Amino acid sequence: GENVEQHPSTLSVQEGDSAVIKCTYSDSASNYFPWYKQELGKGPQLIIDIRSNVGEKKDQRIAVTLNKTAKHFSLHITETQPEDSAVYFCAAASLNTDKLIFGTGTRLQVFP
Amino acid sequence: ETGVTQTPRHLVMGMTNKKSLKCEQHLGHNAMYWYKQSAKKPLELMFVYNFKEQTENNSVPSRFSPECPNSSHLFLHLHTLQPEDSALYLCASSQEGTFANEQFFGPGTRLTVL
């Protein structure tokens, strides 16, 4: 079946450094790729998403890149801050199957 | 606040108990979802309701029984659960019942089955 692999499972960075989280997907018909941030005691919250007709999208310190040929996409956070510390989930959705498949999450810790 | 509330936030129950989880969304959305979140595993979709009609049951055991009386409320009725059902249960809503749209999640109910 369809799956999404996410790496790394944990990531520690110094405040001000960049953080990169990578995901690969198996369903070549996937066309929507959201990223969710989950803070302690809260549900996941969408921070950025990208559709298959673009290769890159940026929103302030957050950017997502998509390589459809290689079937992978990445989240880039620049100038990290302690409040960026959370668990980040990638996901992939396919119009064919109409399913949203999540990765296993990356715990990001930003040290001051 | 995301506009999706869940009660209770924490629940401890024995295997013979019957309990219900409640979710309410104040966003005017037409689709609601139940997810199970376990440590080190991807979010698992359990049920989808679109315009109050159940459109997906992701092979969930019958000890979990959903109910959607209207587009704003979603319940998950629990009975004779097993310890492995202990997890965070998340409710979400979206404008439409297609997965290519943003989903708004509630804070979850942390369930412990003894």
Coordinates of N, CA, C and O in Angstrom, one line a residue, chain B residues 6-11 21-22 34 87-91 106-111:
Chain B
Q6 N -12.4 19.2 21.8 CA -12.6 17.8 22.1 C -12.7 17.6 23.6 O -12.0 18.3 24.4
T7 N -13.7 16.8 24.0 CA -13.8 16.4 25.5 C -14.1 14.9 25.6 O -14.7 14.3 24.7
P8 N -13.6 14.3 26.7 CA -12.7 14.9 27.7 C -11.3 15.0 27.1 O -11.0 14.5 26.0
R9 N -10.4 15.7 27.8 CA -9.0 15.8 27.3 C -8.2 14.5 27.7 O -7.3 14.1 27.1
H10 N -8.6 13.9 28.9 CA -8.0 12.7 29.4 C -9.1 11.8 29.8 O -10.1 12.2 30.4
L11 N -8.8 10.5 29.6 CA -9.8 9.5 29.9 C -9.1 8.2 30.3 O -8.3 7.7 29.5
L21 N -16.2 9.7 23.4 CA -15.4 10.9 23.1 C -16.3 11.9 22.3 O -17.0 11.4 21.4
K22 N -16.2 13.2 22.6 CA -17.0 14.2 21.9 C -16.1 15.2 21.1 O -15.0 15.6 21.6
W34 N -12.0 11.1 12.5 CA -11.3 10.6 13.8 C -10.0 9.9 13.3 O -10.0 9.1 12.4
A87 N -4.1 5.5 23.4 CA -3.5 6.4 22.4 C -4.1 7.8 22.6 O -5.0 8.0 23.4
L88 N -3.7 8.7 21.7 CA -4.3 10.0 21.6 C -5.3 9.9 20.4 O -4.9 9.6 19.3
Y89 N -6.5 10.3 20.7 CA -7.5 10.3 19.7 C -7.8 11.7 19.2 O -8.2 12.5 20.0
L90 N -7.6 11.9 18.0 CA -7.7 13.3 17.4 C -8.9 13.4 16.5 O -9.2 12.5 15.7
C91 N -9.6 14.5 16.7 CA -10.7 14.8 15.8 C -10.2 15.9 14.9 O -9.4 16.8 15.3
G106 N -8.4 19.1 16.6 CA -8.6 19.4 17.9 C -7.4 19.0 18.7 O -6.4 18.4 18.2
P107 N -7.4 19.3 20.1 CA -6.2 18.9 20.9 C -6.1 17.5 21.3 O -5.1 17.0 21.8
G108 N -7.2 16.7 21.0 CA -7.1 15.3 21.3 C -7.6 14.9 22.6 O -7.7 15.7 23.6
T109 N -8.0 13.6 22.7 CA -8.3 12.9 24.0 C -7.2 11.9 24.3 O -7.1 11.0 23.4
R110 N -6.5 12.0 25.4 CA -5.5 11.0 25.8 C -6.3 9.9 26.5 O -6.8 10.0 27.6
L111 N -6.3 8.7 25.8 CA -7.1 7.6 26.4 C -6.1 6.5 26.9 O -5.2 6.1 26.2

